[in-house]
Amino acid sequence: ETGVTQTPRHLVMGMTNKKSLKCEQHLGHNAMYWYKQSAKKPLELMFVYSLEERVENNSVPSRFSPECPNSSHLFLHLHTLQPEDSALYLCASSLVKFATNEKLFFGSGTQLSVL
Amino acid sequence: DAKTTQPNSMESNEEEPVHLPCNHSTISGTDYIHWYRQLPSQGPEYVIHGLTSNVNNRMASLAIAEDRKSSTLILHRATLRDAAVYYCILWGGSQGNLIFGKGTKLSVKP
């Protein structure tokens, strides 16, 4: 148990659906991250939030829309996804953004399948 | 981005020590060396990190070469639960984010 909780653990959706992934941490961290892990590929950083402000968007398509209503919660809203978006989506948090002497705490991820 | 090189896979026997190597010849002076591991169906888990000196914690030890161009993660007694992909990552002045490579897949035999 890392203190970062992601729901749901598994999600199957059609290409026309709209769904949301949720991440929650009560570690007192101020930075939260979304990563994508496709089969047999390294983790890719998608978005970074610091103190509820989006500070990085790594050329992610607009069909992925993040939201950070407060420092404890992070959402990833999904709409009109493609089959190639099927992947494990991981949320992480750290005390401070980009603090190289800090640790990242990851959730267990949401395994997403787009049909 | 400063890069790391790790073997794709390694095997170990249960209850024996494991030495996981990592080369990072282009490391800069401000880069920390981080190790994470990812168990099957889980998110990555922090293992250890260091800058110049060797580091020990309850999970593992990190041995850093004097010139900092390589490091070794040491698991003192491998268990079956240590079977995972181990990532060696440089995080510091040359890049702002924790960038994962392909890692080393460790298999532990009973």
PDB file of C-alpha atoms in Angstrom:
ATOM      1  CA  GLU A   1       0.000   0.000   0.000  1.00  0.00           C
ATOM      2  CA  THR A   2       1.677   3.178  -1.225  1.00  0.00           C
ATOM      3  CA  GLY A   3      -0.962   5.690  -0.138  1.00  0.00           C
ATOM      4  CA  VAL A   4      -1.961   6.397  -3.743  1.00  0.00           C
ATOM      5  CA  THR A   5      -5.295   4.858  -4.725  1.00  0.00           C
ATOM      6  CA  GLN A   6      -6.524   4.513  -8.270  1.00  0.00           C
ATOM      7  CA  THR A   7     -10.003   3.542  -9.401  1.00  0.00           C
ATOM      8  CA  PRO A   8     -11.172   1.619 -11.256  1.00  0.00           C
ATOM      9  CA  ARG A   9      -8.504  -1.104 -11.470  1.00  0.00           C
ATOM     10  CA  HIS A  10      -9.863  -2.295 -14.802  1.00  0.00           C
ATOM     11  CA  LEU A  11     -11.915  -0.488 -17.446  1.00  0.00           C
ATOM     12  CA  VAL A  12     -13.272  -1.579 -20.801  1.00  0.00           C
ATOM     13  CA  MET A  13     -14.753   1.108 -23.009  1.00  0.00           C
ATOM     14  CA  GLY A  14     -15.900   1.607 -26.555  1.00  0.00           C
ATOM     15  CA  MET A  15     -14.448   4.270 -28.786  1.00  0.00           C
ATOM     16  CA  THR A  16     -17.497   6.499 -28.386  1.00  0.00           C
ATOM     17  CA  ASN A  17     -17.691   6.283 -24.593  1.00  0.00           C
ATOM     18  CA  LYS A  18     -16.685   8.886 -22.039  1.00  0.00           C
ATOM     19  CA  LYS A  19     -15.102   7.666 -18.838  1.00  0.00           C
ATOM     20  CA  SER A  20     -12.901   9.025 -16.070  1.00  0.00           C
ATOM     21  CA  LEU A  21     -10.001   7.610 -14.121  1.00  0.00           C
ATOM     22  CA  LYS A  22      -9.591   8.702 -10.526  1.00  0.00           C
ATOM     23  CA  CYS A  23      -6.499   9.025  -8.361  1.00  0.00           C
ATOM     24  CA  GLU A  24      -6.418   9.939  -4.687  1.00  0.00           C
ATOM     25  CA  GLN A  25      -3.575  10.495  -2.230  1.00  0.00           C
ATOM     26  CA  HIS A  26      -3.609  11.594   1.390  1.00  0.00           C
ATOM     27  CA  LEU A  27       0.151  11.774   1.802  1.00  0.00           C
ATOM     28  CA  GLY A  28       0.226  15.554   1.926  1.00  0.00           C
ATOM     29  CA  HIS A  29       1.937  15.673  -1.462  1.00  0.00           C
ATOM     30  CA  ASN A  30       1.741  18.726  -3.681  1.00  0.00           C
ATOM     31  CA  ALA A  31       2.650  17.196  -7.048  1.00  0.00           C
ATOM     32  CA  MET A  32       0.698  14.571  -8.976  1.00  0.00           C
ATOM     33  CA  TYR A  33       1.455  12.830 -12.246  1.00  0.00           C
ATOM     34  CA  TRP A  34      -0.204  10.711 -14.918  1.00  0.00           C
ATOM     35  CA  TYR A  35       1.926   8.084 -16.672  1.00  0.00           C
ATOM     36  CA  LYS A  36       0.952   5.712 -19.479  1.00  0.00           C
ATOM     37  CA  GLN A  37       2.451   2.228 -19.820  1.00  0.00           C
ATOM     38  CA  SER A  38       1.720   0.430 -23.080  1.00  0.00           C
ATOM     39  CA  ALA A  39       2.573  -3.214 -23.541  1.00  0.00           C
ATOM     40  CA  LYS A  40       6.319  -3.723 -23.899  1.00  0.00           C
ATOM     41  CA  LYS A  41       7.053   0.021 -23.824  1.00  0.00           C
ATOM     42  CA  PRO A  42       8.597   2.159 -21.098  1.00  0.00           C
ATOM     43  CA  LEU A  43       6.434   4.372 -18.947  1.00  0.00           C
ATOM     44  CA  GLU A  44       5.574   7.649 -20.626  1.00  0.00           C
ATOM     45  CA  LEU A  45       4.918  10.794 -18.641  1.00  0.00           C
ATOM     46  CA  MET A  46       1.631  12.402 -19.706  1.00  0.00           C
ATOM     47  CA  PHE A  47       0.815  15.231 -17.313  1.00  0.00           C
ATOM     48  CA  VAL A  48       2.285  16.888 -14.248  1.00  0.00           C
ATOM     49  CA  TYR A  49       0.335  18.946 -11.705  1.00  0.00           C
ATOM     50  CA  SER A  50       1.883  21.059  -8.985  1.00  0.00           C
ATOM     51  CA  LEU A  51      -0.329  22.692  -6.389  1.00  0.00           C
ATOM     52  CA  GLU A  52      -3.339  21.983  -8.610  1.00  0.00           C
ATOM     53  CA  GLU A  53      -1.804  23.752 -11.590  1.00  0.00           C
ATOM     54  CA  ARG A  54      -0.919  21.821 -14.725  1.00  0.00           C
ATOM     55  CA  VAL A  55       2.747  22.432 -15.325  1.00  0.00           C
ATOM     56  CA  GLU A  56       3.450  19.918 -18.046  1.00  0.00           C
ATOM     57  CA  ASN A  57       1.608  18.299 -20.915  1.00  0.00           C
ATOM     58  CA  ASN A  58       3.823  15.987 -22.931  1.00  0.00           C
ATOM     59  CA  SER A  59       2.110  16.317 -26.314  1.00  0.00           C
ATOM     60  CA  VAL A  60      -0.812  14.236 -25.194  1.00  0.00           C
ATOM     61  CA  PRO A  61      -3.826  14.129 -27.562  1.00  0.00           C
ATOM     62  CA  SER A  62      -6.822  16.204 -26.518  1.00  0.00           C
ATOM     63  CA  ARG A  63      -8.960  13.100 -26.081  1.00  0.00           C
ATOM     64  CA  PHE A  64      -7.170  12.835 -22.717  1.00  0.00           C
ATOM     65  CA  SER A  65      -8.208  15.632 -20.378  1.00  0.00           C
ATOM     66  CA  PRO A  66      -6.731  15.858 -16.871  1.00  0.00           C
ATOM     67  CA  GLU A  67      -8.303  17.610 -13.914  1.00  0.00           C
ATOM     68  CA  CYS A  68      -6.873  18.365 -10.478  1.00  0.00           C
ATOM     69  CA  PRO A  69      -9.591  19.888  -8.270  1.00  0.00           C
ATOM     70  CA  ASN A  70      -7.381  19.832  -5.161  1.00  0.00           C
ATOM     71  CA  SER A  71      -3.970  18.560  -4.142  1.00  0.00           C
ATOM     72  CA  SER A  72      -5.365  15.177  -3.074  1.00  0.00           C
ATOM     73  CA  HIS A  73      -7.310  14.247  -6.187  1.00  0.00           C
ATOM     74  CA  LEU A  74      -6.429  13.829  -9.832  1.00  0.00           C
ATOM     75  CA  PHE A  75      -8.680  12.742 -12.670  1.00  0.00           C
ATOM     76  CA  LEU A  76      -8.093  11.705 -16.254  1.00  0.00           C
ATOM     77  CA  HIS A  77     -11.164  12.202 -18.424  1.00  0.00           C
ATOM     78  CA  LEU A  78     -11.298  10.030 -21.511  1.00  0.00           C
ATOM     79  CA  HIS A  79     -13.407  10.516 -24.634  1.00  0.00           C
ATOM     80  CA  THR A  80     -13.411   9.086 -28.154  1.00  0.00           C
ATOM     81  CA  LEU A  81     -10.363   6.957 -27.480  1.00  0.00           C
ATOM     82  CA  GLN A  82      -8.663   4.708 -30.002  1.00  0.00           C
ATOM     83  CA  PRO A  83      -7.729   1.034 -29.570  1.00  0.00           C
ATOM     84  CA  GLU A  84      -4.056   2.040 -29.406  1.00  0.00           C
ATOM     85  CA  ASP A  85      -4.849   3.952 -26.211  1.00  0.00           C
ATOM     86  CA  SER A  86      -5.281   0.620 -24.436  1.00  0.00           C
ATOM     87  CA  ALA A  87      -2.652   0.619 -21.695  1.00  0.00           C
ATOM     88  CA  LEU A  88      -1.984   0.731 -17.973  1.00  0.00           C
ATOM     89  CA  TYR A  89      -2.534   4.270 -16.690  1.00  0.00           C
ATOM     90  CA  LEU A  90      -0.566   5.078 -13.579  1.00  0.00           C
ATOM     91  CA  CYS A  91      -0.943   7.925 -11.150  1.00  0.00           C
ATOM     92  CA  ALA A  92       1.917   9.061  -8.942  1.00  0.00           C
ATOM     93  CA  SER A  93       2.544  11.750  -6.372  1.00  0.00           C
ATOM     94  CA  SER A  94       5.511  13.396  -4.707  1.00  0.00           C
ATOM     95  CA  LEU A  95       5.994  15.979  -2.017  1.00  0.00           C
ATOM     96  CA  VAL A  96       7.299  18.572  -4.429  1.00  0.00           C
ATOM     97  CA  LYS A  97       7.366  18.762  -8.216  1.00  0.00           C
ATOM     98  CA  PHE A  98      10.673  17.962  -9.903  1.00  0.00           C
ATOM     99  CA  ALA A  99      12.501  17.503  -6.601  1.00  0.00           C
ATOM    100  CA  THR A 100      15.259  15.136  -7.642  1.00  0.00           C
ATOM    101  CA  ASN A 101      15.983  13.999  -4.107  1.00  0.00           C
ATOM    102  CA  GLU A 102      12.369  12.967  -3.595  1.00  0.00           C
ATOM    103  CA  LYS A 103      10.511   9.723  -4.153  1.00  0.00           C
ATOM    104  CA  LEU A 104       7.531   9.148  -6.372  1.00  0.00           C
ATOM    105  CA  PHE A 105       4.692   7.096  -4.948  1.00  0.00           C
ATOM    106  CA  PHE A 106       2.674   5.211  -7.563  1.00  0.00           C
ATOM    107  CA  GLY A 107      -0.788   3.754  -7.507  1.00  0.00           C
ATOM    108  CA  SER A 108      -1.523   0.272  -8.826  1.00  0.00           C
ATOM    109  CA  GLY A 109      -2.874   1.663 -12.061  1.00  0.00           C
ATOM    110  CA  THR A 110      -5.987   1.343 -14.185  1.00  0.00           C
ATOM    111  CA  GLN A 111      -5.775  -1.267 -16.938  1.00  0.00           C
ATOM    112  CA  LEU A 112      -7.726   0.265 -19.809  1.00  0.00           C
ATOM    113  CA  SER A 113      -8.978  -1.636 -22.839  1.00  0.00           C
ATOM    114  CA  VAL A 114     -10.531   0.299 -25.719  1.00  0.00           C
ATOM    115  CA  LEU A 115     -12.660  -1.793 -28.060  1.00  0.00           C
TER     116      LEU A 115
ATOM    117  CA  ASP B   1      18.527  13.358 -21.395  1.00  0.00           C
ATOM    118  CA  ALA B   2      21.103  11.410 -19.428  1.00  0.00           C
ATOM    119  CA  LYS B   3      20.606   7.741 -20.257  1.00  0.00           C
ATOM    120  CA  THR B   4      21.144   4.461 -18.452  1.00  0.00           C
ATOM    121  CA  THR B   5      22.009   1.013 -19.767  1.00  0.00           C
ATOM    122  CA  GLN B   6      20.797  -2.115 -18.007  1.00  0.00           C
ATOM    123  CA  PRO B   7      20.731  -5.785 -18.985  1.00  0.00           C
ATOM    124  CA  ASN B   8      17.339  -6.846 -20.302  1.00  0.00           C
ATOM    125  CA  SER B   9      17.043  -9.745 -17.900  1.00  0.00           C
ATOM    126  CA  MET B  10      18.776 -11.541 -15.043  1.00  0.00           C
ATOM    127  CA  GLU B  11      18.167 -14.699 -13.064  1.00  0.00           C
ATOM    128  CA  SER B  12      18.826 -15.399  -9.444  1.00  0.00           C
ATOM    129  CA  ASN B  13      18.314 -18.204  -6.967  1.00  0.00           C
ATOM    130  CA  GLU B  14      16.199 -17.664  -3.910  1.00  0.00           C
ATOM    131  CA  GLU B  15      18.074 -16.574  -0.769  1.00  0.00           C
ATOM    132  CA  GLU B  16      21.173 -15.622  -2.754  1.00  0.00           C
ATOM    133  CA  PRO B  17      22.433 -12.057  -3.261  1.00  0.00           C
ATOM    134  CA  VAL B  18      21.629 -10.289  -6.508  1.00  0.00           C
ATOM    135  CA  HIS B  19      23.698  -7.552  -8.105  1.00  0.00           C
ATOM    136  CA  LEU B  20      21.838  -5.517 -10.715  1.00  0.00           C
ATOM    137  CA  PRO B  21      24.191  -3.336 -12.774  1.00  0.00           C
ATOM    138  CA  CYS B  22      23.503   0.013 -14.395  1.00  0.00           C
ATOM    139  CA  ASN B  23      25.777   2.083 -16.620  1.00  0.00           C
ATOM    140  CA  HIS B  24      25.328   5.823 -16.881  1.00  0.00           C
ATOM    141  CA  SER B  25      28.478   7.206 -18.466  1.00  0.00           C
ATOM    142  CA  THR B  26      26.893  10.580 -19.327  1.00  0.00           C
ATOM    143  CA  ILE B  27      25.741  11.327 -15.792  1.00  0.00           C
ATOM    144  CA  SER B  28      26.044  14.957 -14.731  1.00  0.00           C
ATOM    145  CA  GLY B  29      27.166  16.184 -11.339  1.00  0.00           C
ATOM    146  CA  THR B  30      23.649  17.011 -10.179  1.00  0.00           C
ATOM    147  CA  ASP B  31      21.974  13.768 -11.291  1.00  0.00           C
ATOM    148  CA  TYR B  32      20.670  11.495  -8.585  1.00  0.00           C
ATOM    149  CA  ILE B  33      20.632   7.748  -9.280  1.00  0.00           C
ATOM    150  CA  HIS B  34      17.204   6.310  -8.536  1.00  0.00           C
ATOM    151  CA  TRP B  35      16.027   2.709  -8.539  1.00  0.00           C
ATOM    152  CA  TYR B  36      12.419   1.664  -8.800  1.00  0.00           C
ATOM    153  CA  ARG B  37      10.915  -1.760  -9.322  1.00  0.00           C
ATOM    154  CA  GLN B  38       7.636  -2.892 -10.802  1.00  0.00           C
ATOM    155  CA  LEU B  39       6.046  -6.119  -9.713  1.00  0.00           C
ATOM    156  CA  PRO B  40       3.551  -7.808 -12.050  1.00  0.00           C
ATOM    157  CA  SER B  41       0.214  -5.967 -12.201  1.00  0.00           C
ATOM    158  CA  GLN B  42       1.482  -3.194  -9.934  1.00  0.00           C
ATOM    159  CA  GLY B  43       2.725   0.353 -10.289  1.00  0.00           C
ATOM    160  CA  PRO B  44       6.424   1.081  -9.859  1.00  0.00           C
ATOM    161  CA  GLU B  45       7.743   1.090  -6.304  1.00  0.00           C
ATOM    162  CA  TYR B  46      10.617   3.205  -5.003  1.00  0.00           C
ATOM    163  CA  VAL B  47      13.630   1.135  -3.932  1.00  0.00           C
ATOM    164  CA  ILE B  48      16.540   3.454  -3.217  1.00  0.00           C
ATOM    165  CA  HIS B  49      18.411   6.495  -4.491  1.00  0.00           C
ATOM    166  CA  GLY B  50      21.768   8.167  -4.022  1.00  0.00           C
ATOM    167  CA  LEU B  51      24.080  10.875  -5.312  1.00  0.00           C
ATOM    168  CA  THR B  52      27.695   9.967  -4.581  1.00  0.00           C
ATOM    169  CA  SER B  53      27.960   7.756  -1.516  1.00  0.00           C
ATOM    170  CA  ASN B  54      26.757   4.197  -1.142  1.00  0.00           C
ATOM    171  CA  VAL B  55      23.305   3.937   0.411  1.00  0.00           C
ATOM    172  CA  ASN B  56      21.552   1.265   2.434  1.00  0.00           C
ATOM    173  CA  ASN B  57      17.923   0.846   3.394  1.00  0.00           C
ATOM    174  CA  ARG B  58      15.680  -2.003   4.465  1.00  0.00           C
ATOM    175  CA  MET B  59      15.046  -3.077   0.880  1.00  0.00           C
ATOM    176  CA  ALA B  60      18.458  -2.912  -0.744  1.00  0.00           C
ATOM    177  CA  SER B  61      21.889  -1.338  -1.016  1.00  0.00           C
ATOM    178  CA  LEU B  62      23.134   0.984  -3.721  1.00  0.00           C
ATOM    179  CA  ALA B  63      26.800   0.901  -4.613  1.00  0.00           C
ATOM    180  CA  ILE B  64      27.955   3.882  -6.694  1.00  0.00           C
ATOM    181  CA  ALA B  65      31.255   3.826  -8.559  1.00  0.00           C
ATOM    182  CA  GLU B  66      33.778   6.467  -7.624  1.00  0.00           C
ATOM    183  CA  ASP B  67      33.481   8.134 -11.037  1.00  0.00           C
ATOM    184  CA  ARG B  68      29.661   7.782 -10.838  1.00  0.00           C
ATOM    185  CA  LYS B  69      29.508   6.294 -14.322  1.00  0.00           C
ATOM    186  CA  SER B  70      27.973   3.091 -13.049  1.00  0.00           C
ATOM    187  CA  SER B  71      26.068   1.784 -10.064  1.00  0.00           C
ATOM    188  CA  THR B  72      24.843  -1.529  -8.702  1.00  0.00           C
ATOM    189  CA  LEU B  73      21.657  -2.330  -6.863  1.00  0.00           C
ATOM    190  CA  ILE B  74      22.231  -5.103  -4.354  1.00  0.00           C
ATOM    191  CA  LEU B  75      19.471  -7.305  -2.990  1.00  0.00           C
ATOM    192  CA  HIS B  76      21.115  -9.145  -0.133  1.00  0.00           C
ATOM    193  CA  ARG B  77      18.862 -12.228  -0.112  1.00  0.00           C
ATOM    194  CA  ALA B  78      16.525 -12.576  -3.050  1.00  0.00           C
ATOM    195  CA  THR B  79      13.036 -13.864  -2.385  1.00  0.00           C
ATOM    196  CA  LEU B  80      10.368 -14.917  -4.846  1.00  0.00           C
ATOM    197  CA  ARG B  81       8.610 -11.618  -4.132  1.00  0.00           C
ATOM    198  CA  ASP B  82      11.620  -9.750  -5.525  1.00  0.00           C
ATOM    199  CA  ALA B  83      10.834 -10.960  -9.054  1.00  0.00           C
ATOM    200  CA  ALA B  84      10.111  -7.713 -10.883  1.00  0.00           C
ATOM    201  CA  VAL B  85      11.383  -5.257 -13.474  1.00  0.00           C
ATOM    202  CA  TYR B  86      14.061  -3.030 -11.926  1.00  0.00           C
ATOM    203  CA  TYR B  87      14.548   0.459 -13.334  1.00  0.00           C
ATOM    204  CA  CYS B  88      17.712   2.508 -12.935  1.00  0.00           C
ATOM    205  CA  ILE B  89      16.938   6.172 -13.557  1.00  0.00           C
ATOM    206  CA  LEU B  90      18.943   9.375 -13.510  1.00  0.00           C
ATOM    207  CA  TRP B  91      17.050  12.361 -12.176  1.00  0.00           C
ATOM    208  CA  GLY B  92      18.655  15.695 -11.846  1.00  0.00           C
ATOM    209  CA  GLY B  93      19.755  18.876 -13.452  1.00  0.00           C
ATOM    210  CA  SER B  94      19.718  17.487 -16.989  1.00  0.00           C
ATOM    211  CA  GLN B  95      16.030  16.624 -16.916  1.00  0.00           C
ATOM    212  CA  GLY B  96      13.021  17.666 -14.922  1.00  0.00           C
ATOM    213  CA  ASN B  97      11.058  14.434 -14.807  1.00  0.00           C
ATOM    214  CA  LEU B  98      11.554  10.846 -13.774  1.00  0.00           C
ATOM    215  CA  ILE B  99      12.041   9.126 -17.154  1.00  0.00           C
ATOM    216  CA  PHE B 100      11.810   5.342 -17.158  1.00  0.00           C
ATOM    217  CA  GLY B 101      13.744   3.067 -19.540  1.00  0.00           C
ATOM    218  CA  LYS B 102      13.136  -0.612 -20.215  1.00  0.00           C
ATOM    219  CA  GLY B 103      14.719  -1.880 -17.002  1.00  0.00           C
ATOM    220  CA  THR B 104      16.010  -5.333 -16.036  1.00  0.00           C
ATOM    221  CA  LYS B 105      13.550  -8.145 -15.585  1.00  0.00           C
ATOM    222  CA  LEU B 106      14.686 -10.170 -12.580  1.00  0.00           C
ATOM    223  CA  SER B 107      13.550 -13.773 -12.257  1.00  0.00           C
ATOM    224  CA  VAL B 108      14.044 -15.594  -8.948  1.00  0.00           C
ATOM    225  CA  LYS B 109      14.159 -19.374  -8.906  1.00  0.00           C
ATOM    226  CA  PRO B 110      13.176 -21.382  -5.846  1.00  0.00           C
TER     227      PRO B 110
END
